[in-house]
Amino acid sequence: MENTKNPLGSEPISKLMLKFSVPSIIAMIVGALYNIVDQLFIGQAVGTLGNAATNIAFPLSTSCIALSLLFGIGGASCFNLSMGRGEKEKSPFFIANAAIMLFSSGVVLFIITQLFLTQLLKACGSPTDVLPYAQTYVRITSFGFPFLILSVGGGHLIRADGSPKVAMICNILGAVINVILDAVFIFGFNMGMAGAAYATIIGQITSAIVVIMYMKNFKTVPLLKKHFKLNLHYIKEITSIGMASGINQVAMMIVQIILNNSLRYYGGLSIYGESIPIACAGITMKVSQLFFSVVIGLSQGSQPIESFNYGAKKYDRVKETYILANKAGAVISIIAFVLFQLFPRQIISLFGSGSEEYYQFAVEFFRIFLFFICINFIQPITSTFFTSIGKPIKGIFLSLTRQIIYLLPLIIILPLFFGIDGIIFAGPVADFVAAITCLITISIEFKNMKQLELAQQH
C-alpha cells in the first residue's frame, strides 16, 4: 500500500525530476557561491595572495562537504529505501541519527583545525607569503564547520522528506546573507580576509537554524526523542550508503592538496613563481564547481526517485530516471564547455587583476584542464545512481575513478616529464578515462536490472 500512495512510485519521472532536481540544483549553486563570492571579493580587495589563500583553505571546506554527504546522502538514501520497503517504524531513526552525526562531526573537525591550523595549511601547500592570509581566514571559518555540515547534510534529509523547496530556501538564505555581509565587512569596514570569513560563518549558522526548525516538523514521519539516540546499527547503514559520495569529496580534497603542492613546486621552477599557479588553479576550480553544482544537483534530485523505485522493484522507473538525469547533464556540460573555451580571460578577470604571467597561466590552465568538461556529467550522476540503489561499493569505486585512480597519479607523474604543463594536461586525460569507466559499469548494471525484471514477470 505504501508504494502506491507515494508519488515517488507513481508520478511521471520528468515531473518528479523537475520537482526534486531544480531546487537541488539551485541549492547546490548557492552553496558553491559561498566559496566563489568570497573569492570574488577577496580577489578585488586583497589580490593574488588573497585568491591563493582561499585555494589553500579549500581542502578544509571540501572535508566539511565530505562529512555532509557521508551522513546526509547516507541518511536520506537509507530513509527512502526503508520507506520504499514500507518500514515506517524504522525510517525515522536514519534521519535522526544522521542529523546528530552531521553536527558532531563538524565539532570534531573544528577542534582539529584549531589545534593544528598552521600545520594543516602548510600541508595544503601554502607558500610562505600566502600563509598569514590563510591563517586569518581559516581560524575564523572553522567556527562555522558544524553549522556548514549540518546545513548541507540536512538539506539532503529535508529533500528525502519530500520538501526540496525548503532545502533550497535553507541554502539561499545563508548565501544571500553571506553576499551582503561580504560587501559590508570587506569594503564597508575594510576587514579583508577576516571580513570574508565572518560573513561566511554567519550565513552558515542561519542555514543550520532553518534545518533544525524543519526537523521539529518532519512531514513523512514524526521525529521523536527516542529517534535521536545514537545507534551503531543505523550509523553503520548510513555510512555504508553515504560512503561513495563522502569518499568522492575526500578524493577531491586529497587531489586539491597534492595539486597545490605540485603547483607550488613546479611553479617555483617556472616563470610564474609559487603563488600565481595556486591562485589561478583556485579560480578555475571554483568556477568549475559552479558547473559541478548543477550536475550534482541533478544527481541528488534523482536520488530519492531511484532509491524509492528500486526498493519498490520498479526497475523501468529507475532506468528512466538515470537516463533523464544524463540527458539534462549533457546539455549543461556542452554549455559549460563553450563558455570555458571562448571566455576564459573574461571569467578570470572577475576575480581581480594580475600580471601578464598571471593571465597567461590562468587562460591556459582554464582551457586545457577543463577541456573534457563536456563529458564530466557522467561520473557524478553514475556514482550517485549506485549509491541510490543500495550498491555502495560500485558507487565508491566510480567516485574514486576521476580523482584518485586517474587524476592523482597523473598529477604526480606527468610533471616529471613536462613540468607545470604536465599538471595542466592531467585534468582532461583523467576526465576522459573516468567517463568511459562509468559507461561500461552502468551498461553492466542495466543488463542485471533486465534480468531482475524478467525474473519478476515469471
JSON list of C-alpha atoms in Angstrom, two decimals, residues 1-11 83-84 86 308-309 312 314 317:
[
{"chain": "A", "resi": 1, "resn": "MET", "atom": "CA", "xyz": [0.00, 0.00, 0.00]},
{"chain": "A", "resi": 2, "resn": "GLU", "atom": "CA", "xyz": [2.83, 2.37, 0.88]},
{"chain": "A", "resi": 3, "resn": "ASN", "atom": "CA", "xyz": [4.28, 2.17, -2.64]},
{"chain": "A", "resi": 4, "resn": "THR", "atom": "CA", "xyz": [1.07, 3.11, -4.45]},
{"chain": "A", "resi": 5, "resn": "LYS", "atom": "CA", "xyz": [0.37, 6.11, -2.18]},
{"chain": "A", "resi": 6, "resn": "ASN", "atom": "CA", "xyz": [3.84, 7.62, -2.52]},
{"chain": "A", "resi": 7, "resn": "PRO", "atom": "CA", "xyz": [4.19, 9.96, -5.54]},
{"chain": "A", "resi": 8, "resn": "LEU", "atom": "CA", "xyz": [7.80, 8.75, -5.99]},
{"chain": "A", "resi": 9, "resn": "GLY", "atom": "CA", "xyz": [6.39, 5.46, -7.22]},
{"chain": "A", "resi": 10, "resn": "SER", "atom": "CA", "xyz": [3.57, 6.77, -9.41]},
{"chain": "A", "resi": 11, "resn": "GLU", "atom": "CA", "xyz": [4.07, 10.33, -10.74]},
{"chain": "A", "resi": 83, "resn": "MET", "atom": "CA", "xyz": [10.15, 3.91, 3.15]},
{"chain": "A", "resi": 84, "resn": "GLY", "atom": "CA", "xyz": [10.07, 2.20, -0.28]},
{"chain": "A", "resi": 86, "resn": "GLY", "atom": "CA", "xyz": [7.21, 0.12, 3.77]},
{"chain": "A", "resi": 308, "resn": "PHE", "atom": "CA", "xyz": [12.27, 4.52, -3.69]},
{"chain": "A", "resi": 309, "resn": "ASN", "atom": "CA", "xyz": [11.57, 2.80, -7.01]},
{"chain": "A", "resi": 312, "resn": "ALA", "atom": "CA", "xyz": [9.68, -0.94, -4.72]},
{"chain": "A", "resi": 314, "resn": "LYS", "atom": "CA", "xyz": [10.03, -0.65, -10.29]},
{"chain": "A", "resi": 317, "resn": "ARG", "atom": "CA", "xyz": [11.33, 3.87, -13.50]}
]
